[in-house]
């Protein structure tokens, strides 16, 4: 009896020691992965891209098959009755047109014009010289034609000459002399509001959810984003916290499905919840932001809805991972699969972040969501690195490299579905075709698109493949709207953007969905030789 008892005790001690050893090994692995992430903040871009191509490991014949599948999607999209608002708009006002450039300059500058005199000068400079009349009636979209009138300072103000041609510039100059700059200023501001509201689902969460019902009937789910910039003061942070909390309460009323993946969710910016969300304030941020974020997370968990932590600037990534680990470690979250993390593929660290998230979810025995995006702050990251004089950039300097990174990360995520629910946010037919090809028989993932963008493409994919699709839906008033609108227009208005090219019949479908691996390898250098390294900017 004594021997048996001692054997049981000895066995228990062995089991306990083994468990401790496994935890120690798992923690050591996490620390090593964090070290890998930090080591690739400013890395050799060419080496990083070649490693991603090796990790992607797609034969040329497979890549050609993916391009063929993507071409079919583009051709179907061009035949569709409603390809999408953004695609149609950029078909008229892309950055290849003088009017498109004028519009971008105007929208971007309106965000920070300090006084009315400067605003009047800006309007005169950007609007008056542009030939908006050539866009009238060209688009198949009534919205775009209406927007053209809005950019002519609305149809209520400018009318075609009876029986004559429309001399827009001449009429505009006469109008300015007749009614004065304040009227024009108001009209331009109003036209930008009208345009912006096509890409924001509602002014508040109630309006947004009401407007979302139509798409929900088509099978879409939603992730709501409360628009706003980073908190500058403690009062700002408290206001944003209350806005998130109220939004979660409202969304929870519509979260009736037992599977959190089928319920609406919310996206949260950490910079909105703390005025000093920066690495130099790490201890304070962990002490103050972690409890604040945890409160919102528990609220979402009780509603069984999704809660995504948005990605922001590259220099905040390391701190965000500390916060995510601290929140996810709470034993109260066990059994809930709704916590999500956004990862930006335009950074060389993206694949290493995925490895760390997977290892963390395994160690904590959690299931999480990961939204893979290409990245929304590229120009900011380039400029910040140049200002700081870094030895390299924290983002890839060619779009094709970002596309390769996105596909490599997507392949990695599809191998992690035992602990991670992948969410692929993209409006690119090639990316979608590649994911569907790589997924094979894996169906535990979803696609995502922005409200006002990619509707036609995602409708096709949902109809053909029965994939889940979620709409990322911004919610906010005009003051917060313009910053969001400008970012969307700039990132999708570039000549190389899929959204910009997809409806342009002059661009062959094969060119719109080119293989990013072949494209990046065709350049004389992997890194963009037109963008000097920050440290060599004045060399």
Steps between C-alpha positions, in 0.01 A plus 500: 500500500776738595694410186194561278435837668863604456487393137190715439668799666815439299296476179319824576828679565632368168187625322527840667867530413427400140226764475734763643766399252256528208388844616860611532580376149190672360596825672856471369365453148281811537798703616704379202219590260477847652874533447453400134228763459725773640794387287298557180374850575754646254617203300665432165204533265638276224579219745157534660319477165701197384418322827130575452513361145666184636235474775222549246647217293261516205610344173475718190218285362300553821561874486386505137184311597427758770540783247256324264245468780546866590453605136160326500401703807606827334310418181186415698539817705524714186176345376322555831225761535637635829877457533526731801500868593874546552592311183256708295612825656869431441413404143412868454727671751813288535834659576584476131266795430560865583156512659578198717820660625315827564236313696759318713685823570180677593368224724833452676560871547150572628593296807755753616430836338528746790287789374236597246731717289734205440204272428369743236844514336520120505159461335592752233828319433374142496143517377488787248777376263361144478274399212227322694253526212670223303398253772130586489286208384799273432446268793236229522453593864244769587699565816817582306311725261342672800843530662624668182235764546600525863854570393365765266374651828172304469236506227298748704767763451632443147272421205581436134441792269169465322564342162875548536810323617598479865789738566574384853808711569341813360178450693690422817700821479184702435329325787783579742477868403122499534435308824840524670745250642301410818218345295749302293684393814178365652403322179838328466494393864149362454597310185788335686254395772269344241792312346632386837168359617516242221782333692375541858208282602346737754547802724442288811479130578118489489488656153783271387326180616174611343674564167687167525185288501476494122845342459441266794203358312743416218713299743761757606604561859649825633792632701437859609779755533431817700685767302731738682864590533732413789416630847703811585378538858356285778161656423529387137583145612203492738267625226620234255473233771138591565426507126643147462310378807169641377562355153566155646177523701306588184668230289441239772125528439561355153746231610259210531702227329680246720800518262679834545618483137142550386438801725593862427817630662692815579850624421689702760807723471731488801616854426144619564500351851815663637658842433855368546481174307870490417798281585671758723193487728484120506447450875231765522325364192500144635375617840221718360411376153489125570218529761312745276526271197418192708177664613388539138617149411299345785197698386540359148559151636175512696320591177687224309599747229828564321748753639788596270806697609603716205859530377658844499846648439800265489671652804198400713496134399726366777301679771170379351617138528575550871147633547342219298686236701398658831132516403482158336661333804194566716343166602157667471532491120524121481242355263449823303639512145417862419823690574665609178828661397574691179833429326636720219676308222695803374741460791783242484406393855150382407582129461691500830203665674276220373738239640495678838120529508465131417749398770327727753154364423631145538672574831188667641268244340300771325351538154538845348422682176766660281404758240769515232516837320755646263546820702362853512785728612768440236573864418512585873746219571725610215501861617554414869797278415650782291449753778673268748784421260462123541721251319198350327120504480253309720285433192565357154574767242328327207132404483587165342708413808201574724284276280754218531510548877119493513486167315777345713322612817168370367654159435642498853163591652325222308733253677409641844123458501503273807558813711452792259198607296645684196326812369635604161431868433556577131336654193749337263377218274846343481532483879154343528572246223832407664339449843224284355761292315725460806210429735424175318250335739545747787181701548557643850569857385324808364560784256457864596446821308449867581155654489465673163778295338533159339128425513476356150809280543391359836145442376650282226718306745213443743271380223758268344682362802259552795780660702423712802553871446507784752474872430732735688266791563621843617262696723542873560410861433646739245786617722639145510389404152734699277821351645365151435377590150831649393692194620269271302516711184877539511579133560259383229548782253857407411564390142598150613195451724267213409198709600614777265569272203229235526233684295739660251433314175826638358691288753497126409374276785831309496681822584257590780565168679868443427686244707680700775784245524587535132454875526735554794765277343479696174626823661873581482501516882255358753497824697367809323808679364295821465471519879842553660565362846419755772863520611603575139227753427746791483800298387 
